[in-house]
């Protein structure tokens, strides 16, 4: 029975490794051809089984054991369940269902060696086929990027002609956090480290490593903000750089898609996700109903939670941060759309035609700020045109007190904003530590499997003796 890719099961399967890296068309084809199995108790496979199919746990809990010794208990919602269960053939251990479980059996050859994806060619976009020669060639890796696959051939040719080669030695800083954006960089050879300081006196937080065929530096060019990270060469590096003007005209313009409010409402009704990439404080102060908040700086760490099959409409205050966010989403094969002009432009439009605009109702659409609306501060004109001097003094005193309160609130908001940025950086650091812990876990798991093999062999030798 075919599986709906947008169903709960489809979203779970999409997170399985390596299925999460497949293009949408290939994944959809797989879901049409597979069936979910279910058992209540019993054995999924036994030690010595030769069935080459991979088994992925979708729901429930499975115990991996050998001769009565429990090696591991895997729950469907755990990180370990994203991998196939004890995939070595012949099976080295038993897999026993703890109650009701649902799982998939997938052909190992299809999972590990999927049919190469070939794109059709047209007159508007550069099209790349999966190469049969050197897969590590930097230009091949670059042209496989979703960003460059969307470029017209003429743009791609101009880019390759315009690129300037620059070299950096190991340990040299390529760009510094806080600098003004000037170039977009492509890595021809070598590796570099991406890091960030949450505050001037804080230690660097390591965010990622980049290598051949990857690119960086577009955030500042698109958003107009200073560089938000530092890039340091881990090895001697050869980079190709493109200046801001050529980046904006040759890459940004044909890559990014903008929509107005009317079109936004249409795509949202068709199932698109509305993504607000402003800070949490700005989002709480006012946002569009139904929007999801993912501050741009932490967006990279949340990409795994999004469904590539759903278009994403990106919004921010003025549209500039949305451009950087949409470019990031595009690089990771999402269909990203940008609300043109952002919330500021949208909010400046009248609510209805041929009707005088109310004093405090300037938004074209409702913005949900989660706070009850206060009484209008501008009352109707007082029936008397003059006030007693004592009333004027009282009014001035109240006004001064109000200004003091507003000043205090601004100071508190700024302190909260700084604290929020520090928390975001801590979350990123914890996410990186989590990934490293998972990597070590999988290394230990492989070592455990080898030890079990040695133990089984030793027991077999004793039996022969």
Short mmCIF file of C-alpha atoms in Angstrom, two decimals:
data_model
loop_
_atom_site.label_atom_id
_atom_site.label_comp_id
_atom_site.label_asym_id
_atom_site.label_seq_id
_atom_site.Cartn_x
_atom_site.Cartn_y
_atom_site.Cartn_z
CA UNK A 1 0.00 0.00 0.00
CA UNK A 2 1.45 3.37 -1.02
CA UNK A 3 2.41 5.85 1.71
CA UNK A 4 1.40 9.51 1.56
CA UNK A 5 4.64 11.53 1.81
CA UNK A 6 2.79 14.25 3.77
CA UNK A 7 1.28 11.83 6.29
CA UNK A 8 2.74 11.23 9.75
CA UNK A 9 4.37 8.02 8.51
CA UNK A 10 5.76 9.84 5.49
CA UNK A 11 7.36 12.50 7.69
CA UNK A 12 8.92 9.81 9.90
CA UNK A 13 10.31 7.93 6.89
CA UNK A 14 11.70 11.17 5.48
CA UNK A 15 13.97 11.45 8.55
CA UNK A 16 15.49 7.99 8.07
CA UNK A 17 19.13 7.80 7.02
CA UNK A 18 20.00 8.04 4.16
CA UNK A 19 16.45 8.66 2.85
CA UNK A 20 16.48 12.21 4.21
CA UNK A 21 19.11 13.17 1.62
CA UNK A 22 17.12 11.92 -1.39
CA UNK A 23 15.55 14.35 -3.88
CA UNK A 24 11.78 14.70 -3.60
CA UNK A 25 10.93 12.78 -6.79
CA UNK A 26 13.06 9.79 -5.78
CA UNK A 27 11.60 9.74 -2.27
CA UNK A 28 8.04 9.99 -3.60
CA UNK A 29 8.66 7.03 -5.89
CA UNK A 30 9.92 4.98 -2.97
CA UNK A 31 6.85 5.78 -0.85
CA UNK A 32 4.59 4.57 -3.65
CA UNK A 33 6.25 1.15 -3.68
CA UNK A 34 6.67 0.25 0.01
CA UNK A 35 4.38 -1.16 2.69
CA UNK A 36 4.51 -0.74 6.46
CA UNK A 37 4.48 -4.04 8.39
CA UNK A 38 3.20 -4.51 11.93
CA UNK A 39 3.64 -7.25 14.53
CA UNK A 40 2.68 -7.58 18.19
CA UNK A 41 5.54 -9.21 20.00
CA UNK A 42 7.69 -11.83 18.29
CA UNK A 43 10.94 -11.61 16.34
CA UNK A 44 11.84 -9.27 13.48
CA UNK A 45 14.95 -11.28 12.66
CA UNK A 46 17.23 -13.84 14.29
CA UNK A 47 20.96 -14.25 14.51
CA UNK A 48 22.23 -15.83 11.33
CA UNK A 49 19.38 -14.59 9.10
CA UNK A 50 20.51 -13.92 5.51
CA UNK A 51 17.62 -11.69 4.36
CA UNK A 52 19.48 -8.68 2.85
CA UNK A 53 16.63 -6.22 3.35
CA UNK A 54 17.14 -3.33 5.78
CA UNK A 55 14.67 -2.96 8.63
CA UNK A 56 13.71 0.50 9.94
CA UNK A 57 11.64 0.92 13.11
CA UNK A 58 8.74 3.40 12.73
CA UNK A 59 6.85 2.97 16.00
CA UNK A 60 7.18 0.92 19.16
CA UNK A 61 10.27 -0.53 20.77
CA UNK A 62 12.72 -3.29 19.79
CA UNK A 63 15.28 -5.16 21.90
CA UNK A 64 18.54 -6.24 20.26
CA UNK A 65 19.97 -9.25 22.07
CA UNK A 66 22.32 -12.19 21.70
CA UNK A 67 21.84 -15.48 23.56
CA UNK A 68 19.70 -13.80 26.19
CA UNK A 69 22.10 -10.88 26.69
CA UNK A 70 20.40 -7.52 26.00
CA UNK A 71 22.69 -5.35 23.90
CA UNK A 72 20.41 -2.38 23.26
CA UNK A 73 16.77 -1.31 23.44
CA UNK A 74 15.76 1.00 20.58
CA UNK A 75 12.64 3.19 20.71
CA UNK A 76 11.11 4.53 17.50
CA UNK A 77 11.47 8.17 18.56
CA UNK A 78 15.19 7.84 19.35
CA UNK A 79 18.07 9.01 17.16
CA UNK A 80 19.26 5.40 16.78
CA UNK A 81 15.96 4.49 15.07
CA UNK A 82 16.88 6.69 12.11
CA UNK A 83 19.37 3.97 11.11
CA UNK A 84 18.59 0.43 9.93
CA UNK A 85 18.51 -2.12 12.77
CA UNK A 86 21.68 -4.27 13.04
CA UNK A 87 22.16 -4.19 9.28
CA UNK A 88 25.10 -6.59 8.95
CA UNK A 89 24.40 -9.79 6.98
CA UNK A 90 24.29 -12.48 8.24
CA UNK A 91 22.57 -11.02 11.29
CA UNK A 92 24.80 -10.98 14.36
CA UNK A 93 22.01 -10.64 16.91
CA UNK A 94 18.26 -11.12 17.43
CA UNK A 95 15.70 -8.31 17.16
CA UNK A 96 12.63 -8.83 19.36
CA UNK A 97 9.53 -6.60 19.37
CA UNK A 98 8.49 -5.24 22.76
CA UNK A 99 4.75 -5.22 22.21
CA UNK A 100 3.29 -3.74 19.04
CA UNK A 101 5.79 -2.33 16.55
CA UNK A 102 5.55 -1.00 13.00
CA UNK A 103 8.50 -1.20 10.63
CA UNK A 104 9.73 -1.14 7.03
CA UNK A 105 11.71 -3.68 5.04
CA UNK A 106 13.71 -1.93 2.30
CA UNK A 107 15.96 -3.37 -0.38
CA UNK A 108 19.53 -2.57 0.71
CA UNK A 109 20.72 -2.08 -2.86
CA UNK A 110 18.02 0.54 -3.54
CA UNK A 111 18.78 2.40 -0.30
CA UNK A 112 22.54 2.40 -0.65
CA UNK A 113 22.79 2.68 -4.44
CA UNK A 114 19.78 4.68 -5.67
CA UNK A 115 19.19 5.15 -9.38
CA UNK A 116 21.09 8.28 -10.54
CA UNK A 117 18.88 11.31 -10.99
CA UNK A 118 18.95 12.85 -14.47
CA UNK A 119 17.44 16.29 -15.04
CA UNK A 120 15.89 17.38 -18.31
CA UNK A 121 17.30 20.36 -20.15
CA UNK A 122 15.41 23.51 -21.16
CA UNK A 123 16.32 26.97 -22.39
CA UNK A 124 15.99 28.75 -19.05
CA UNK A 125 18.06 26.86 -16.52
CA UNK A 126 21.39 25.10 -16.29
CA UNK A 127 20.84 21.35 -15.93
CA UNK A 128 23.35 18.91 -14.48
CA UNK A 129 23.45 15.12 -14.75
CA UNK A 130 25.04 12.96 -12.10
CA UNK A 131 28.67 12.55 -13.22
CA UNK A 132 30.25 9.23 -14.04
CA UNK A 133 33.84 10.49 -13.77
CA UNK A 134 35.40 12.29 -10.80
CA UNK A 135 32.65 12.97 -8.24
CA UNK A 136 35.02 15.02 -6.10
CA UNK A 137 35.83 17.61 -8.73
CA UNK A 138 35.10 21.04 -7.21
CA UNK A 139 33.20 22.34 -10.21
CA UNK A 140 31.06 19.22 -10.43
CA UNK A 141 30.20 19.56 -6.75
CA UNK A 142 29.41 23.23 -7.26
CA UNK A 143 27.15 22.65 -10.26
CA UNK A 144 25.20 20.03 -8.32
CA UNK A 145 24.15 22.74 -5.88
CA UNK A 146 20.42 23.60 -6.15
CA UNK A 147 21.38 27.29 -6.35
CA UNK A 148 23.55 26.88 -9.45
CA UNK A 149 21.14 24.45 -11.07
CA UNK A 150 18.55 27.26 -11.17
CA UNK A 151 20.83 29.72 -12.95
CA UNK A 152 20.44 30.45 -16.67
CA UNK A 153 23.43 29.16 -18.69
CA UNK A 154 24.42 32.72 -19.61
CA UNK A 155 24.66 33.68 -15.93
CA UNK A 156 26.73 30.61 -15.13
CA UNK A 157 29.15 31.44 -17.93
CA UNK A 158 29.55 35.03 -16.68
CA UNK A 159 30.14 33.78 -13.14
CA UNK A 160 32.92 31.40 -14.20
CA UNK A 161 34.58 34.21 -16.18
CA UNK A 162 34.25 36.74 -13.34
CA UNK A 163 35.45 34.55 -10.47
CA UNK A 164 38.72 35.69 -8.90
CA UNK A 165 41.06 33.10 -7.37
CA UNK A 166 42.53 33.88 -3.94
CA UNK A 167 44.68 31.76 -1.62
CA UNK A 168 44.79 31.52 2.18
CA UNK A 169 47.27 29.74 4.41
CA UNK A 170 46.36 27.40 7.25
CA UNK A 171 45.18 29.40 10.27
CA UNK A 172 44.49 32.57 8.30
CA UNK A 173 41.16 34.35 8.86
CA UNK A 174 39.18 34.69 5.63
CA UNK A 175 36.31 36.80 6.97
CA UNK A 176 35.75 38.18 10.48
CA UNK A 177 32.54 38.51 12.44
CA UNK A 178 31.41 42.14 12.32
CA UNK A 179 33.03 42.93 8.96
CA UNK A 180 31.08 44.49 6.10
CA UNK A 181 30.09 41.97 3.43
CA UNK A 182 32.00 42.34 0.17
CA UNK A 183 32.47 38.93 -1.52
CA UNK A 184 30.74 35.59 -2.03
CA UNK A 185 33.23 32.70 -1.75
CA UNK A 186 33.39 29.27 -3.41
CA UNK A 187 35.82 26.65 -2.08
CA UNK A 188 38.05 25.18 -4.78
CA UNK A 189 40.28 23.23 -2.38
CA UNK A 190 40.90 22.94 1.35
CA UNK A 191 38.74 23.15 4.45
CA UNK A 192 37.67 26.00 6.74
CA UNK A 193 36.00 26.45 10.11
CA UNK A 194 32.85 28.49 10.74
CA UNK A 195 32.71 30.01 14.23
CA UNK A 196 30.91 32.77 16.12
CA UNK A 197 31.33 34.79 19.34
CA UNK A 198 28.08 35.45 21.22
CA UNK A 199 29.72 38.55 22.76
CA UNK A 200 33.05 40.37 22.23
CA UNK A 201 34.74 38.78 25.26
CA UNK A 202 33.22 35.31 24.87
CA UNK A 203 34.96 32.26 23.43
CA UNK A 204 34.38 31.19 19.84
CA UNK A 205 31.62 28.66 19.25
CA UNK A 206 32.45 26.24 16.45
CA UNK A 207 29.47 25.92 14.13
CA UNK A 208 30.58 23.91 11.08
CA UNK A 209 33.35 22.89 8.71
CA UNK A 210 33.17 23.56 4.98
CA UNK A 211 35.06 21.89 2.14
CA UNK A 212 35.47 21.60 -1.62
CA UNK A 213 32.46 22.70 -3.68
CA UNK A 214 30.77 24.51 -0.78
CA UNK A 215 30.18 28.26 -0.55
CA UNK A 216 29.85 30.98 2.08
CA UNK A 217 29.54 34.74 2.54
CA UNK A 218 26.11 35.35 1.05
CA UNK A 219 24.31 36.24 4.31
CA UNK A 220 25.81 39.71 4.65
CA UNK A 221 25.42 40.46 0.93
CA UNK A 222 21.71 39.64 1.02
CA UNK A 223 20.75 41.06 4.40
CA UNK A 224 22.93 44.16 4.39
CA UNK A 225 24.00 43.25 7.94
CA UNK A 226 27.64 42.79 9.10
CA UNK A 227 29.22 39.35 8.88
CA UNK A 228 27.69 37.19 11.61
CA UNK A 229 30.45 34.53 11.68
CA UNK A 230 34.21 34.16 11.36
CA UNK A 231 35.71 31.84 8.71
CA UNK A 232 39.19 30.45 9.42
CA UNK A 233 41.30 28.27 7.10
CA UNK A 234 41.93 24.83 8.62
CA UNK A 235 44.26 23.94 5.76
CA UNK A 236 45.90 25.83 2.93
CA UNK A 237 42.96 26.92 0.79
CA UNK A 238 42.20 28.05 -2.74
CA UNK A 239 39.00 30.09 -2.99
CA UNK A 240 37.09 31.67 -5.84
CA UNK A 241 35.32 34.89 -4.96
CA UNK A 242 32.59 36.93 -6.62
CA UNK A 243 32.09 40.59 -5.72
CA UNK A 244 28.82 41.84 -4.29
CA UNK A 245 27.54 43.47 -7.48
CA UNK A 246 27.99 40.35 -9.61
CA UNK A 247 26.60 38.11 -6.86
CA UNK A 248 23.40 40.16 -6.62
CA UNK A 249 22.86 40.38 -10.37
CA UNK A 250 23.99 36.92 -11.49
CA UNK A 251 22.97 34.71 -8.56
CA UNK A 252 20.49 36.49 -6.30
CA UNK A 253 18.07 37.77 -8.94
CA UNK A 254 17.45 34.48 -10.81
CA UNK A 255 17.55 32.36 -7.63
CA UNK A 256 15.17 34.08 -5.24
CA UNK A 257 11.40 34.21 -5.76
CA UNK A 258 9.23 37.03 -4.36
CA UNK A 259 5.47 37.07 -3.86
CA UNK A 260 2.97 39.70 -2.73
CA UNK A 261 0.36 39.36 0.01
CA UNK A 262 -2.37 38.10 -2.30
CA UNK A 263 -0.19 35.37 -3.73
CA UNK A 264 1.04 34.52 -0.23
CA UNK A 265 -2.51 33.81 0.92
CA UNK A 266 -2.99 31.50 -2.07
CA UNK A 267 0.10 29.38 -1.41
CA UNK A 268 -0.66 29.20 2.32
CA UNK A 269 -4.10 27.81 1.50
CA UNK A 270 -2.37 25.21 -0.66
CA UNK A 271 -0.31 23.97 2.31
CA UNK A 272 2.77 26.20 2.41
CA UNK A 273 4.52 26.97 5.71
CA UNK A 274 4.75 30.60 6.87
CA UNK A 275 8.21 31.08 8.42
CA UNK A 276 9.04 34.21 10.44
CA UNK A 277 12.85 34.56 10.70
CA UNK A 278 12.93 37.55 13.05
CA UNK A 279 14.13 37.35 16.65
CA UNK A 280 11.90 35.80 19.28
CA UNK A 281 11.31 39.21 20.85
CA UNK A 282 10.17 40.75 17.57
CA UNK A 283 7.99 37.73 16.87
CA UNK A 284 6.29 37.99 20.27
CA UNK A 285 5.71 41.70 19.74
CA UNK A 286 3.68 40.99 16.59
CA UNK A 287 3.43 38.31 13.92
CA UNK A 288 1.16 36.88 11.25
CA UNK A 289 -1.37 34.28 12.44
CA UNK A 290 -0.24 30.73 11.75
CA UNK A 291 3.42 31.66 11.29
CA UNK A 292 6.28 29.62 12.74
CA UNK A 293 9.22 31.43 14.35
CA UNK A 294 12.77 30.30 13.50
CA UNK A 295 15.25 33.17 14.04
CA UNK A 296 17.64 33.35 11.11
CA UNK A 297 20.75 32.72 13.16
CA UNK A 298 19.39 29.41 14.45
CA UNK A 299 17.63 28.42 11.21
CA UNK A 300 20.45 26.11 10.10
CA UNK A 301 19.97 23.99 13.19
CA UNK A 302 16.23 23.61 12.57
CA UNK A 303 16.24 22.59 8.91
CA UNK A 304 15.85 18.91 9.80
CA UNK A 305 12.43 19.64 11.29
CA UNK A 306 11.00 21.04 8.03
CA UNK A 307 9.38 19.08 5.22
CA UNK A 308 10.99 19.71 1.82
CA UNK A 309 7.74 18.83 0.10
CA UNK A 310 6.03 21.93 1.52
CA UNK A 311 6.80 25.38 0.08
CA UNK A 312 8.09 27.85 2.66
CA UNK A 313 7.05 31.53 2.67
CA UNK A 314 9.70 33.55 4.52
CA UNK A 315 8.87 36.84 6.26
CA UNK A 316 10.80 39.43 8.28
CA UNK A 317 10.51 43.17 8.90
CA UNK A 318 11.83 44.51 5.58
CA UNK A 319 12.47 41.42 3.47
CA UNK A 320 16.28 41.56 3.64
CA UNK A 321 16.82 38.89 6.29
CA UNK A 322 14.18 36.85 4.44
CA UNK A 323 16.43 36.86 1.37
CA UNK A 324 19.34 35.38 3.33
CA UNK A 325 17.02 32.80 4.92
CA UNK A 326 15.47 31.85 1.56
CA UNK A 327 18.92 31.43 0.02
CA UNK A 328 19.87 29.07 2.86
CA UNK A 329 16.66 27.08 2.35
CA UNK A 330 17.29 26.91 -1.38
CA UNK A 331 20.78 25.53 -0.83
CA UNK A 332 19.17 22.70 1.16
CA UNK A 333 16.63 21.95 -1.59
CA UNK A 334 13.59 23.72 -0.14
CA UNK A 335 11.13 25.64 -2.27
CA UNK A 336 11.40 29.07 -0.61
CA UNK A 337 9.31 32.15 -1.38
CA UNK A 338 9.81 35.65 0.06
CA UNK A 339 7.09 38.13 1.09
CA UNK A 340 8.21 41.14 -0.94
CA UNK A 341 9.06 44.12 1.24
CA UNK A 342 8.41 42.19 4.44
CA UNK A 343 5.95 43.05 7.18
CA UNK A 344 6.78 46.77 7.15
CA UNK A 345 5.57 47.26 3.57
CA UNK A 346 2.54 45.05 4.11
CA UNK A 347 1.54 46.90 7.27
CA UNK A 348 1.69 50.27 5.51
CA UNK A 349 -1.11 49.37 3.09
CA UNK A 350 -4.71 50.39 3.86
CA UNK A 351 -7.06 47.77 5.19
CA UNK A 352 -9.78 48.41 2.61
CA UNK A 353 -10.39 50.52 -0.48
CA UNK A 354 -12.54 53.68 -0.52
CA UNK A 355 -12.84 53.64 3.27
CA UNK A 356 -11.02 56.21 5.45
CA UNK A 357 -8.15 54.51 7.21
CA UNK A 358 -8.66 54.29 10.99
CA UNK A 359 -6.06 56.02 13.12
CA UNK A 360 -4.68 52.81 14.61
CA UNK A 361 -5.57 50.23 11.95
CA UNK A 362 -2.86 50.42 9.32
CA UNK A 363 -2.14 46.72 8.77
CA UNK A 364 -3.51 45.06 5.64
CA UNK A 365 -3.78 41.82 7.59
CA UNK A 366 -4.21 40.87 11.23
CA UNK A 367 -1.04 40.71 13.31
CA UNK A 368 -1.33 38.55 16.39
CA UNK A 369 0.87 39.95 19.15
CA UNK A 370 -0.54 37.77 21.89
CA UNK A 371 -1.33 40.90 23.97
CA UNK A 372 -4.74 42.39 24.64
CA UNK A 373 -5.21 45.70 22.79
CA UNK A 374 -5.00 48.76 25.02
CA UNK A 375 -7.54 51.59 25.10
CA UNK A 376 -6.84 54.21 22.45
CA UNK A 377 -4.41 56.77 23.85
CA UNK A 378 -5.87 59.49 21.61
CA UNK A 379 -9.31 60.30 22.99
CA UNK A 380 -12.01 62.36 21.36
CA UNK A 381 -11.42 66.14 21.59
CA UNK A 382 -12.23 67.52 25.01
CA UNK A 383 -15.48 69.52 24.99
CA UNK A 384 -13.59 72.49 26.45
CA UNK A 385 -10.79 74.05 24.43
CA UNK A 386 -8.82 75.17 27.50
CA UNK A 387 -7.52 73.48 30.61
CA UNK A 388 -6.78 74.85 34.03
CA UNK A 389 -3.04 75.36 34.75
CA UNK A 390 -3.17 72.65 37.41
CA UNK A 391 -4.53 70.20 34.82
CA UNK A 392 -1.68 71.09 32.44
CA UNK A 393 0.93 70.52 35.18
CA UNK A 394 -0.65 67.19 36.08
CA UNK A 395 -0.63 66.23 32.41
CA UNK A 396 3.05 67.14 32.04
CA UNK A 397 3.94 65.24 35.20
CA UNK A 398 2.10 62.16 33.97
CA UNK A 399 3.81 62.49 30.59
CA UNK A 400 7.24 62.62 32.22
CA UNK A 401 6.45 59.57 34.33
CA UNK A 402 5.29 57.73 31.21
CA UNK A 403 8.54 58.61 29.41
CA UNK A 404 10.54 57.29 32.38
CA UNK A 405 8.57 54.04 32.30
CA UNK A 406 9.07 53.70 28.56
CA UNK A 407 12.81 54.28 28.99
CA UNK A 408 12.98 51.61 31.68
CA UNK A 409 11.03 49.17 29.48
CA UNK A 410 13.41 49.79 26.59
CA UNK A 411 16.41 49.06 28.81
CA UNK A 412 14.81 45.85 30.06
CA UNK A 413 13.94 44.79 26.51
CA UNK A 414 17.53 45.38 25.40
CA UNK A 415 18.84 43.29 28.31
CA UNK A 416 16.39 40.51 27.42
CA UNK A 417 17.43 40.70 23.78
CA UNK A 418 21.11 40.25 24.69
CA UNK A 419 20.25 37.39 27.03
CA UNK A 420 18.21 35.76 24.24
CA UNK A 421 21.16 35.97 21.84
CA UNK A 422 23.40 34.31 24.39
CA UNK A 423 20.85 31.53 24.92
CA UNK A 424 20.63 30.99 21.15
CA UNK A 425 24.40 30.61 20.99
CA UNK A 426 24.36 28.17 23.89
CA UNK A 427 21.67 26.13 22.10
CA UNK A 428 23.83 25.99 18.99
CA UNK A 429 26.80 24.84 21.04
CA UNK A 430 24.71 22.12 22.69
CA UNK A 431 23.43 21.00 19.28
CA UNK A 432 26.99 20.66 18.03
CA UNK A 433 27.99 18.72 21.15
CA UNK A 434 24.97 16.48 20.61
CA UNK A 435 26.05 15.71 17.03
CA UNK A 436 29.55 14.84 18.26
CA UNK A 437 28.12 12.58 20.97
CA UNK A 438 25.98 10.78 18.39
CA UNK A 439 29.01 10.31 16.18
CA UNK A 440 30.94 8.77 19.06
CA UNK A 441 27.94 6.60 19.87
CA UNK A 442 27.89 5.14 16.37
CA UNK A 443 31.64 4.49 16.54
CA UNK A 444 31.15 2.62 19.81
CA UNK A 445 28.23 0.72 18.32
CA UNK A 446 30.44 -0.51 15.48
CA UNK A 447 33.12 -1.51 17.97
CA UNK A 448 30.51 -3.42 19.96
CA UNK A 449 29.46 -5.31 16.84
CA UNK A 450 33.08 -6.27 16.17
CA UNK A 451 33.49 -7.45 19.77
CA UNK A 452 30.34 -9.55 19.43
CA UNK A 453 31.77 -11.11 16.27
CA UNK A 454 35.00 -11.94 18.09
CA UNK A 455 33.00 -13.37 21.01
CA UNK A 456 30.90 -15.54 18.67
CA UNK A 457 34.02 -16.76 16.92
CA UNK A 458 35.69 -17.58 20.23
CA UNK A 459 32.62 -19.54 21.35
CA UNK A 460 32.61 -21.39 18.05
CA UNK A 461 36.28 -22.29 18.36
CA UNK A 462 35.67 -23.61 21.88
CA UNK A 463 32.81 -25.73 20.59
CA UNK A 464 35.04 -27.24 17.91
CA UNK A 465 37.75 -27.92 20.43
#
